[in-house]
Amino acid sequence: MANHISISQKLSSFNKKIYVSSDKSISIRSVLLASQAVGISKISNLLESEDVLNTLKTIKKLGINYEKRGNIYYIEGFGLNGFNIKKKTILNAGNSGTLARLILGLLVKSKTQVKLIGDKSLSKRDFSRVIKPLRMFGANLKSKNNMLPITILGTNYLRPVKYKENIGSAQVKTCIIFSALNTPGITEIYSKSSRNHTELMLKFLNYPIKVIKKPEYEKIIVEGLKQFKSFDYSVPGDISSASFFIVLTLLSNNSKLVIEKVNVNKSRIGIIYILNKMGAEIKLKNKKIYNGEETADIYVKSKNNLNAINCPSKLNSSAIDEFLIIFLVAAKAKGVSKFRDLGEMNKKESKRLDLAVKFLKLIGIKVERFKDNIKIYGDPNLILSKNFEMKNFLKDHRIFFLCCITALTLGGKWKINDKDSINTSFPEFLKILKKIGAKFS
Ligand code: S3P
């Protein structure tokens, strides 16, 4: 079957209500924490994307059984370090940096050596960020050049650490918290702020974890070896997936969209602050707190007079996966937008900062790049009419979504490859596009 889509028609005006796929970060964490709980956890609305299915396969290989009945995954955990690991176990994290980094944190006490591998894109990503703290705990890790494949052998002599996490990476922070769960004593993390789903989920499980907010960082204190019981969890919608539909609506003509029941955790909604600062009028209604997480319905309507932004870099972590689509808004805004310190974008599923610059130039936008800072010269009259063929984007799901939204809002005749990449995070993307009237083949 062809693995591309063709779009040659802009989306005409719409007024719809949609749900987007469930949150990927929360789905992966809920499965991994269920694997460490005592008893059968019930997780509903789990995202069924490749990254999450690889998480389920991973816990299964580690001796944890699960089954799906109706909309619910039943996962039976045997407590902390309750894995039953066979010799020569190989875990394949596929495309998922989150799974790969988080699972290492749960293996620090394993008596059997485990090998962790991933796909081509994940095998190019940096793991020194987790190898370093895990070795401080006492775990044995081997890898060439701090990349996958990695072998890990745990130890019975884990020691708590004090660690300064200064990338602002929730994957690193969570990996450390996970190894702290198995480690006697008190682990302290001084962390640059990043998404805090792990901390909220552990608090919801009554786990002794404390977060003290300081102006420049957060101090996270984790007591080790405290067991928690199985739990029920229903995963809300993913703001990262919603963001493509927010921008689709914003840049279309005379359209309105409501995206229901999305996770709007403050550490994730940088895109909403940024777009509202640019003149969008995105509203969050029907706010609710669910197991420590905030959910809301997102209301967005089209806007044709958006302004450039001088984006404060303190928002970077809360919008890290959304900058690609934010740049598209900057391309249509009036004035020159500035973004700084976005080096982390180049450490994702593909080198997203490099590709964003290439992409913006391809659609005729002037961009200046200095190190990890970029300036985007917006053009409110930008309309595309050329042919575009997009390939060689390392199968990055978010680049695929960006191309589709560009084609549907700015025009042109597009052939966009790597359609299957949508299965990484947002399998229902094309179905929802169709529902709101997009034409593609
Ligand atoms: C994630 C954290 C982010 C994000 C990734 C998911 C998570 O990565 O880019 O898509 O679930 O913890 P970093 O924490 O490395 O920035």
CSV table of C-alpha atoms and ligand atoms in Angstrom, one decimal:
chain,number,residue,atom,x,y,z
A,1,MET,CA,0.0,0.0,0.0
A,2,ALA,CA,1.1,3.5,-0.8
A,3,ASN,CA,2.8,5.2,2.2
A,4,HIS,CA,2.1,8.7,1.2
A,5,ILE,CA,-0.9,11.1,0.9
A,6,SER,CA,-1.6,13.8,-1.7
A,7,ILE,CA,-3.3,17.0,-0.8
A,8,SER,CA,-4.1,19.6,-3.4
A,9,GLN,CA,-7.1,21.5,-1.8
A,10,LYS,CA,-7.2,23.8,1.1
A,11,LEU,CA,-9.8,23.0,3.8
A,12,SER,CA,-13.0,25.0,3.5
A,13,SER,CA,-14.6,26.5,6.6
A,14,PHE,CA,-15.8,24.2,9.3
A,15,ASN,CA,-17.4,24.3,12.7
A,16,LYS,CA,-16.9,21.0,14.6
A,17,LYS,CA,-16.3,19.2,17.9
A,18,ILE,CA,-13.6,16.5,18.0
A,19,TYR,CA,-11.6,14.3,20.4
A,20,VAL,CA,-8.0,13.7,19.7
A,21,SER,CA,-6.0,10.6,20.6
A,22,SER,CA,-5.0,10.0,24.2
A,23,ASP,CA,-1.9,11.5,25.8
A,24,LYS,CA,1.3,9.6,24.9
A,25,SER,CA,3.3,10.6,27.9
A,26,ILE,CA,0.6,9.7,30.3
A,27,SER,CA,-0.2,6.4,28.5
A,28,ILE,CA,3.4,5.3,28.7
A,29,ARG,CA,3.8,6.3,32.4
A,30,SER,CA,0.5,4.6,33.4
A,31,VAL,CA,1.6,1.3,31.8
A,32,LEU,CA,5.0,1.4,33.4
A,33,LEU,CA,3.7,2.3,36.8
A,34,ALA,CA,1.0,-0.3,36.6
A,35,SER,CA,3.9,-2.8,36.0
A,36,GLN,CA,5.4,-1.8,39.4
A,37,ALA,CA,2.1,-1.7,41.4
A,38,VAL,CA,0.7,-4.6,43.4
A,39,GLY,CA,-2.4,-6.0,41.9
A,40,ILE,CA,-4.4,-5.4,38.7
A,41,SER,CA,-4.5,-1.9,37.4
A,42,LYS,CA,-7.2,-0.9,35.0
A,43,ILE,CA,-6.3,1.7,32.4
A,44,SER,CA,-8.9,3.0,30.0
A,45,ASN,CA,-8.6,5.2,26.9
A,46,LEU,CA,-5.0,4.1,26.6
A,47,LEU,CA,-3.4,5.5,23.5
A,48,GLU,CA,-3.0,2.6,21.0
A,49,SER,CA,0.0,4.1,19.1
A,50,GLU,CA,3.2,2.3,18.3
A,51,ASP,CA,5.1,3.9,21.2
A,52,VAL,CA,2.5,2.7,23.7
A,53,LEU,CA,2.1,-0.7,22.1
A,54,ASN,CA,5.9,-1.1,22.4
A,55,THR,CA,5.6,-0.2,26.1
A,56,LEU,CA,3.0,-3.0,26.5
A,57,LYS,CA,5.3,-5.5,24.6
A,58,THR,CA,8.2,-4.4,26.8
A,59,ILE,CA,6.5,-5.1,30.1
A,60,LYS,CA,5.2,-8.4,28.7
A,61,LYS,CA,8.8,-9.4,27.9
A,62,LEU,CA,9.7,-8.5,31.5
A,63,GLY,CA,7.1,-11.0,32.8
A,64,ILE,CA,4.1,-8.7,33.3
A,65,ASN,CA,0.8,-9.9,31.9
A,66,TYR,CA,-1.9,-7.7,30.6
A,67,GLU,CA,-5.1,-8.1,28.7
A,68,LYS,CA,-7.6,-5.8,27.0
A,69,ARG,CA,-11.3,-6.2,27.6
A,70,GLY,CA,-13.6,-3.5,26.0
A,71,ASN,CA,-11.9,-0.2,26.4
A,72,ILE,CA,-9.8,-1.2,29.4
A,73,TYR,CA,-6.3,-2.6,29.7
A,74,TYR,CA,-5.9,-4.9,32.8
A,75,ILE,CA,-2.2,-5.0,33.9
A,76,GLU,CA,-1.1,-7.2,36.7
A,77,GLY,CA,1.9,-5.9,38.6
A,78,PHE,CA,3.9,-7.7,41.3
A,79,GLY,CA,5.3,-4.6,43.0
A,80,LEU,CA,8.6,-2.7,42.6
A,81,ASN,CA,11.2,-4.6,40.7
A,82,GLY,CA,8.6,-7.3,40.3
A,83,PHE,CA,9.7,-8.2,36.8
A,84,ASN,CA,10.5,-11.8,35.9
A,85,ILE,CA,13.3,-11.5,33.4
A,86,LYS,CA,14.6,-14.3,31.2
A,87,LYS,CA,18.2,-14.6,30.2
A,88,LYS,CA,19.2,-12.8,27.0
A,89,THR,CA,16.1,-10.6,27.0
A,90,ILE,CA,16.1,-8.0,24.3
A,91,LEU,CA,13.7,-5.0,24.6
A,92,ASN,CA,12.9,-3.0,21.5
A,93,ALA,CA,11.7,0.5,22.2
A,94,GLY,CA,11.0,1.2,18.5
A,95,ASN,CA,10.8,4.9,17.9
A,96,SER,CA,10.1,5.9,21.5
A,97,GLY,CA,12.7,7.9,23.5
A,98,THR,CA,10.3,8.1,26.4
A,99,LEU,CA,10.0,4.3,26.7
A,100,ALA,CA,13.7,3.7,26.2
A,101,ARG,CA,14.8,6.2,28.8
A,102,LEU,CA,12.0,5.4,31.3
A,103,ILE,CA,12.4,1.6,31.2
A,104,LEU,CA,16.1,1.9,32.0
A,105,GLY,CA,15.1,3.5,35.3
A,106,LEU,CA,13.0,0.5,36.2
A,107,LEU,CA,15.9,-2.0,35.5
A,108,VAL,CA,18.4,-0.7,38.0
A,109,LYS,CA,17.9,-3.6,40.3
A,110,SER,CA,17.5,-6.3,37.7
A,111,LYS,CA,19.6,-9.5,38.4
A,112,THR,CA,19.6,-10.4,34.7
A,113,GLN,CA,21.3,-8.4,32.0
A,114,VAL,CA,18.9,-6.8,29.5
A,115,LYS,CA,19.7,-5.4,26.1
A,116,LEU,CA,17.7,-2.4,24.9
A,117,ILE,CA,17.5,-1.6,21.2
A,118,GLY,CA,15.5,0.8,19.0
A,119,ASP,CA,14.7,1.8,15.5
A,120,LYS,CA,17.1,3.8,13.2
A,121,SER,CA,16.0,7.2,14.5
A,122,LEU,CA,16.1,6.2,18.2
A,123,SER,CA,19.6,4.6,17.6
A,124,LYS,CA,20.9,8.0,16.7
A,125,ARG,CA,19.7,9.7,19.9
A,126,ASP,CA,21.7,10.6,23.0
A,127,PHE,CA,21.5,8.3,26.0
A,128,SER,CA,24.4,9.8,28.0
A,129,ARG,CA,21.7,12.0,29.7
A,130,VAL,CA,20.4,8.8,31.4
A,131,ILE,CA,23.5,6.6,31.5
A,132,LYS,CA,25.3,9.1,33.7
A,133,PRO,CA,22.7,9.3,36.6
A,134,LEU,CA,22.0,5.6,36.4
A,135,ARG,CA,25.6,4.8,36.9
A,136,MET,CA,25.6,7.1,39.9
A,137,PHE,CA,22.9,4.9,41.4
A,138,GLY,CA,25.2,1.9,40.9
A,139,ALA,CA,23.7,0.2,37.8
A,140,ASN,CA,26.0,-1.3,35.2
A,141,LEU,CA,25.4,0.1,31.7
A,142,LYS,CA,27.3,-0.6,28.6
A,143,SER,CA,26.9,1.2,25.3
A,144,LYS,CA,29.0,2.4,22.4
A,145,ASN,CA,29.0,6.3,22.1
A,146,ASN,CA,26.2,6.6,24.6
A,147,MET,CA,23.7,5.4,22.1
A,148,LEU,CA,21.6,2.3,21.7
A,149,PRO,CA,22.1,-0.7,21.9
A,150,ILE,CA,22.6,-0.4,25.7
A,151,THR,CA,22.9,-3.4,28.0
A,152,ILE,CA,21.9,-2.9,31.6
A,153,LEU,CA,22.6,-5.1,34.6
A,154,GLY,CA,21.2,-3.9,37.9
A,155,THR,CA,22.6,-4.1,41.4
A,156,ASN,CA,21.5,-5.0,44.9
A,157,TYR,CA,23.7,-2.2,46.2
A,158,LEU,CA,21.8,0.8,44.9
A,159,ARG,CA,22.6,4.1,46.5
A,160,PRO,CA,20.4,7.3,46.5
A,161,VAL,CA,21.8,10.2,44.5
A,162,LYS,CA,21.6,14.0,44.4
A,163,TYR,CA,21.3,14.9,40.8
A,164,LYS,CA,21.1,18.2,38.9
A,165,GLU,CA,19.0,17.8,35.8
A,166,ASN,CA,19.7,20.9,33.7
A,167,ILE,CA,18.4,19.9,30.3
A,168,GLY,CA,14.8,20.4,31.3
A,169,SER,CA,14.0,16.8,30.1
A,170,ALA,CA,11.1,15.0,31.7
A,171,GLN,CA,12.4,11.8,30.3
A,172,VAL,CA,15.7,12.2,32.2
A,173,LYS,CA,13.8,13.3,35.4
A,174,THR,CA,11.4,10.4,35.2
A,175,CYS,CA,14.2,7.9,34.6
A,176,ILE,CA,15.8,9.1,37.8
A,177,ILE,CA,12.6,9.1,39.8
A,178,PHE,CA,11.9,5.5,38.5
A,179,SER,CA,15.4,4.3,39.7
A,180,ALA,CA,14.8,6.1,43.0
A,181,LEU,CA,11.7,4.0,43.6
A,182,ASN,CA,14.0,0.9,43.8
A,183,THR,CA,16.7,2.6,45.8
A,184,PRO,CA,16.8,2.7,49.6
A,185,GLY,CA,17.0,6.2,51.1
A,186,ILE,CA,16.2,9.6,49.7
A,187,THR,CA,17.0,10.7,46.2
A,188,GLU,CA,17.0,14.4,45.4
A,189,ILE,CA,16.7,15.8,41.9
A,190,TYR,CA,17.3,19.5,41.2
A,191,SER,CA,15.4,19.7,38.0
A,192,LYS,CA,14.9,22.4,35.4
A,193,SER,CA,11.1,22.5,34.9
A,194,SER,CA,9.6,20.0,32.5
A,195,ARG,CA,6.3,18.1,32.2
A,196,ASN,CA,5.4,16.7,35.6
A,197,HIS,CA,3.1,13.7,34.8
A,198,THR,CA,5.3,11.3,36.7
A,199,GLU,CA,5.3,13.3,39.9
A,200,LEU,CA,1.5,13.9,39.7
A,201,MET,CA,0.8,10.2,39.1
A,202,LEU,CA,3.0,9.1,42.0
A,203,LYS,CA,1.3,11.6,44.3
A,204,PHE,CA,-2.1,10.2,43.1
A,205,LEU,CA,-0.7,6.8,44.1
A,206,ASN,CA,0.1,8.2,47.6
A,207,TYR,CA,3.8,7.6,47.0
A,208,PRO,CA,6.1,9.7,49.2
A,209,ILE,CA,7.4,12.2,46.6
A,210,LYS,CA,7.7,15.9,47.3
A,211,VAL,CA,8.2,18.8,44.9
A,212,ILE,CA,9.5,22.1,46.1
A,213,LYS,CA,9.4,24.9,43.5
A,214,LYS,CA,12.3,27.3,43.4
A,215,PRO,CA,12.6,30.2,41.0
A,216,GLU,CA,15.2,28.5,38.7
A,217,TYR,CA,14.5,24.8,39.3
A,218,GLU,CA,12.4,22.3,41.2
A,219,LYS,CA,13.7,20.2,44.0
A,220,ILE,CA,12.1,16.7,43.9
A,221,ILE,CA,12.5,14.4,46.9
A,222,VAL,CA,11.8,10.7,46.4
A,223,GLU,CA,11.8,8.2,49.2
A,224,GLY,CA,12.8,4.7,47.9
A,225,LEU,CA,11.2,1.3,48.4
A,226,LYS,CA,7.6,2.4,49.3
A,227,GLN,CA,5.2,0.1,47.6
A,228,PHE,CA,2.0,1.3,46.0
A,229,LYS,CA,-1.2,-0.5,45.0
A,230,SER,CA,-2.8,-1.1,41.6
A,231,PHE,CA,-4.9,1.8,40.4
A,232,ASP,CA,-7.6,2.8,37.9
A,233,TYR,CA,-6.7,5.5,35.4
A,234,SER,CA,-8.5,7.1,32.3
A,235,VAL,CA,-6.1,8.8,29.9
A,236,PRO,CA,-7.2,12.2,28.6
A,237,GLY,CA,-6.5,13.7,25.1
A,238,ASP,CA,-3.0,14.7,24.1
A,239,ILE,CA,-2.3,18.5,23.8
A,240,SER,CA,0.6,17.7,21.4
A,241,SER,CA,-1.9,16.0,19.0
A,242,ALA,CA,-4.5,18.7,19.6
A,243,SER,CA,-2.0,21.4,18.7
A,244,PHE,CA,-2.1,20.5,15.0
A,245,PHE,CA,-5.8,20.9,14.9
A,246,ILE,CA,-5.6,24.2,16.9
A,247,VAL,CA,-3.3,25.6,14.2
A,248,LEU,CA,-5.4,24.1,11.4
A,249,THR,CA,-8.4,26.1,12.7
A,250,LEU,CA,-6.4,29.2,13.5
A,251,LEU,CA,-5.0,29.4,9.9
A,252,SER,CA,-8.2,28.4,8.1
A,253,ASN,CA,-11.0,30.8,7.1
A,254,ASN,CA,-14.1,31.4,9.2
A,255,SER,CA,-13.8,28.1,11.2
A,256,LYS,CA,-14.4,27.0,14.7
A,257,LEU,CA,-13.3,23.9,16.6
A,258,VAL,CA,-13.8,22.5,20.0
A,259,ILE,CA,-11.4,19.8,21.1
A,260,GLU,CA,-12.9,17.9,24.1
A,261,LYS,CA,-11.2,16.5,27.2
A,262,VAL,CA,-7.6,17.4,26.5
A,263,ASN,CA,-4.9,17.3,29.2
A,264,VAL,CA,-4.0,20.9,29.9
A,265,ASN,CA,-1.4,20.4,32.5
A,266,LYS,CA,0.5,23.8,32.9
A,267,SER,CA,3.8,22.1,32.0
A,268,ARG,CA,2.3,21.2,28.6
A,269,ILE,CA,0.4,24.2,27.4
A,270,GLY,CA,3.2,26.5,26.2
A,271,ILE,CA,1.6,26.4,22.8
A,272,ILE,CA,-1.6,28.0,24.1
A,273,TYR,CA,0.4,30.8,25.9
A,274,ILE,CA,2.5,31.4,22.8
A,275,LEU,CA,-0.4,31.4,20.3
A,276,ASN,CA,-2.6,33.7,22.5
A,277,LYS,CA,0.3,36.1,22.8
A,278,MET,CA,0.4,36.1,19.0
A,279,GLY,CA,-3.3,37.2,18.9
A,280,ALA,CA,-5.2,33.8,18.9
A,281,GLU,CA,-8.1,33.7,21.2
A,282,ILE,CA,-7.9,30.1,22.4
A,283,LYS,CA,-10.0,29.4,25.4
A,284,LEU,CA,-10.0,26.5,27.9
A,285,LYS,CA,-13.5,25.7,29.2
A,286,ASN,CA,-15.0,23.0,31.4
A,287,LYS,CA,-11.8,22.6,33.4
A,288,LYS,CA,-11.6,19.6,35.6
A,289,ILE,CA,-9.0,18.0,37.9
A,290,TYR,CA,-8.6,14.3,37.3
A,291,ASN,CA,-6.1,12.3,39.4
A,292,GLY,CA,-4.0,15.5,39.8
A,293,GLU,CA,-4.0,16.3,36.1
A,294,GLU,CA,-6.1,19.2,34.6
A,295,THR,CA,-8.3,18.6,31.6
A,296,ALA,CA,-10.4,21.0,29.6
A,297,ASP,CA,-12.2,21.5,26.3
A,298,ILE,CA,-10.2,23.7,24.0
A,299,TYR,CA,-12.1,26.4,21.9
A,300,VAL,CA,-10.3,27.8,18.9
A,301,LYS,CA,-11.4,29.9,16.0
A,302,SER,CA,-9.8,31.3,12.8
A,303,LYS,CA,-7.7,34.5,13.0
A,304,ASN,CA,-6.2,36.3,10.1
A,305,ASN,CA,-4.3,39.0,11.9
A,306,LEU,CA,-1.7,37.2,14.0
A,307,ASN,CA,1.4,39.0,15.3
A,308,ALA,CA,5.0,37.9,15.6
A,309,ILE,CA,6.3,36.8,19.0
A,310,ASN,CA,9.6,37.2,20.9
A,311,CYS,CA,9.2,33.9,22.6
A,312,PRO,CA,10.7,33.7,26.1
A,313,SER,CA,12.9,30.6,26.3
A,314,LYS,CA,11.4,29.7,29.7
A,315,LEU,CA,8.4,28.4,27.6
A,316,ASN,CA,10.6,26.0,25.6
A,317,SER,CA,10.1,22.9,27.7
A,318,SER,CA,6.3,23.3,27.9
A,319,ALA,CA,6.0,23.5,24.1
A,320,ILE,CA,9.0,21.4,23.1
A,321,ASP,CA,7.1,19.1,20.7
A,322,GLU,CA,4.9,21.9,19.4
A,323,PHE,CA,7.5,24.3,18.0
A,324,LEU,CA,7.3,22.9,14.5
A,325,ILE,CA,3.6,23.8,14.2
A,326,ILE,CA,4.2,27.1,16.2
A,327,PHE,CA,6.7,28.1,13.5
A,328,LEU,CA,4.0,27.7,10.8
A,329,VAL,CA,1.9,30.3,12.7
A,330,ALA,CA,5.0,32.5,12.9
A,331,ALA,CA,5.4,32.1,9.1
A,332,LYS,CA,1.9,33.6,8.6
A,333,ALA,CA,2.2,36.3,11.4
A,334,LYS,CA,2.9,39.9,10.9
A,335,GLY,CA,6.5,40.7,11.8
A,336,VAL,CA,9.6,38.8,12.8
A,337,SER,CA,9.3,36.1,15.4
A,338,LYS,CA,12.2,35.1,17.6
A,339,PHE,CA,12.8,31.8,19.3
A,340,ARG,CA,15.9,30.9,21.4
A,341,ASP,CA,17.8,28.0,22.9
A,342,LEU,CA,16.0,25.3,20.9
A,343,GLY,CA,18.9,22.9,20.7
A,344,GLU,CA,16.8,20.1,22.3
A,345,MET,CA,14.6,20.1,19.1
A,346,ASN,CA,17.5,18.6,17.3
A,347,LYS,CA,17.6,15.7,19.7
A,348,LYS,CA,14.1,14.5,19.0
A,349,GLU,CA,12.8,11.8,16.5
A,350,SER,CA,14.6,13.8,13.8
A,351,LYS,CA,16.7,16.9,13.9
A,352,ARG,CA,13.6,19.1,14.0
A,353,LEU,CA,15.3,22.5,14.3
A,354,ASP,CA,17.4,21.8,11.1
A,355,LEU,CA,14.4,20.4,9.3
A,356,ALA,CA,12.1,23.3,10.4
A,357,VAL,CA,14.6,25.8,8.9
A,358,LYS,CA,14.7,23.8,5.7
A,359,PHE,CA,10.9,23.5,5.6
A,360,LEU,CA,10.2,27.2,6.2
A,361,LYS,CA,12.6,28.1,3.4
A,362,LEU,CA,11.0,25.6,1.1
A,363,ILE,CA,7.6,27.4,1.6
A,364,GLY,CA,9.2,30.7,0.8
A,365,ILE,CA,9.8,32.1,4.3
A,366,LYS,CA,12.9,34.0,5.2
A,367,VAL,CA,14.6,32.4,8.2
A,368,GLU,CA,17.8,33.4,10.1
A,369,ARG,CA,19.5,30.9,12.3
A,370,PHE,CA,22.2,31.5,14.8
A,371,LYS,CA,23.2,28.4,16.7
A,372,ASP,CA,20.0,27.3,18.4
A,373,ASN,CA,18.1,30.6,17.9
A,374,ILE,CA,15.9,31.4,15.0
A,375,LYS,CA,14.2,34.4,13.5
A,376,ILE,CA,11.2,33.8,11.3
A,377,TYR,CA,10.1,36.6,8.9
A,378,GLY,CA,6.4,36.2,8.8
A,379,ASP,CA,4.3,36.9,5.7
A,380,PRO,CA,0.6,37.3,6.4
A,381,ASN,CA,-0.1,37.0,2.6
A,382,LEU,CA,1.6,33.7,2.3
A,383,ILE,CA,-0.2,31.5,-0.2
A,384,LEU,CA,1.3,28.4,-1.8
A,385,SER,CA,0.7,27.2,-5.3
A,386,LYS,CA,3.7,25.1,-6.2
A,387,ASN,CA,4.2,21.3,-6.1
A,388,PHE,CA,5.8,19.9,-2.9
A,389,GLU,CA,7.2,16.5,-2.4
A,390,MET,CA,8.1,15.7,1.1
A,391,LYS,CA,10.4,12.7,1.8
A,392,ASN,CA,13.4,11.7,3.8
A,393,PHE,CA,12.1,13.2,7.1
A,394,LEU,CA,13.3,10.1,9.0
A,395,LYS,CA,9.7,9.1,9.4
A,396,ASP,CA,9.1,11.8,12.0
A,397,HIS,CA,5.4,11.8,12.8
A,398,ARG,CA,5.3,15.5,13.8
A,399,ILE,CA,6.9,16.6,10.5
A,400,PHE,CA,4.2,14.6,8.7
A,401,PHE,CA,1.5,16.4,10.6
A,402,LEU,CA,3.1,19.8,10.0
A,403,CYS,CA,3.2,19.1,6.2
A,404,CYS,CA,-0.5,18.1,6.2
A,405,ILE,CA,-1.6,21.2,8.1
A,406,THR,CA,0.5,23.5,5.9
A,407,ALA,CA,-1.1,22.0,2.7
A,408,LEU,CA,-4.6,22.3,4.1
A,409,THR,CA,-4.2,26.0,5.2
A,410,LEU,CA,-1.7,27.5,2.7
A,411,GLY,CA,-2.4,25.5,-0.4
A,412,GLY,CA,-0.1,24.0,-3.0
A,413,LYS,CA,0.0,20.5,-4.4
A,414,TRP,CA,1.6,18.2,-1.9
A,415,LYS,CA,2.8,14.6,-1.9
A,416,ILE,CA,3.7,13.8,1.7
A,417,ASN,CA,5.6,10.5,2.4
A,418,ASP,CA,5.8,8.4,5.5
A,419,LYS,CA,2.1,8.3,6.2
A,420,ASP,CA,2.6,5.4,8.6
A,421,SER,CA,4.5,7.6,11.0
A,422,ILE,CA,1.1,8.8,12.3
A,423,ASN,CA,1.0,5.5,14.2
A,424,THR,CA,3.8,6.7,16.5
A,425,SER,CA,1.6,9.1,18.4
A,426,PHE,CA,-1.7,9.9,16.7
A,427,PRO,CA,-3.2,7.0,14.7
A,428,GLU,CA,-6.6,8.8,14.3
A,429,PHE,CA,-5.0,11.9,12.7
A,430,LEU,CA,-6.3,11.3,9.1
A,431,LYS,CA,-9.7,10.1,10.2
A,432,ILE,CA,-10.2,13.3,12.2
A,433,LEU,CA,-9.0,15.4,9.3
A,434,LYS,CA,-11.6,13.7,7.1
A,435,LYS,CA,-14.3,14.3,9.7
A,436,ILE,CA,-13.7,18.1,9.5
A,437,GLY,CA,-13.9,18.1,5.8
A,438,ALA,CA,-10.3,17.7,4.5
A,439,LYS,CA,-9.9,16.2,1.1
A,440,PHE,CA,-6.8,14.0,0.4
A,441,SER,CA,-6.0,10.8,-1.3
B,1,S3P,C1,8.4,13.3,26.9
B,1,S3P,C2,9.2,14.3,27.1
B,1,S3P,C3,9.8,15.2,26.1
B,1,S3P,C4,9.0,15.1,24.8
B,1,S3P,C5,8.7,13.7,24.4
B,1,S3P,C6,7.9,13.0,25.5
B,1,S3P,C7,7.9,12.5,28.0
B,1,S3P,O1,11.2,14.8,25.9
B,1,S3P,O2,9.8,15.7,23.7
B,1,S3P,O3,7.9,13.6,23.2
B,1,S3P,O4,6.9,11.8,27.9
B,1,S3P,O5,8.6,12.6,29.1
B,1,S3P,P1,12.3,15.4,26.8
B,1,S3P,O6,11.8,15.1,28.2
B,1,S3P,O7,13.5,14.6,26.5
B,1,S3P,O8,12.4,16.8,26.5
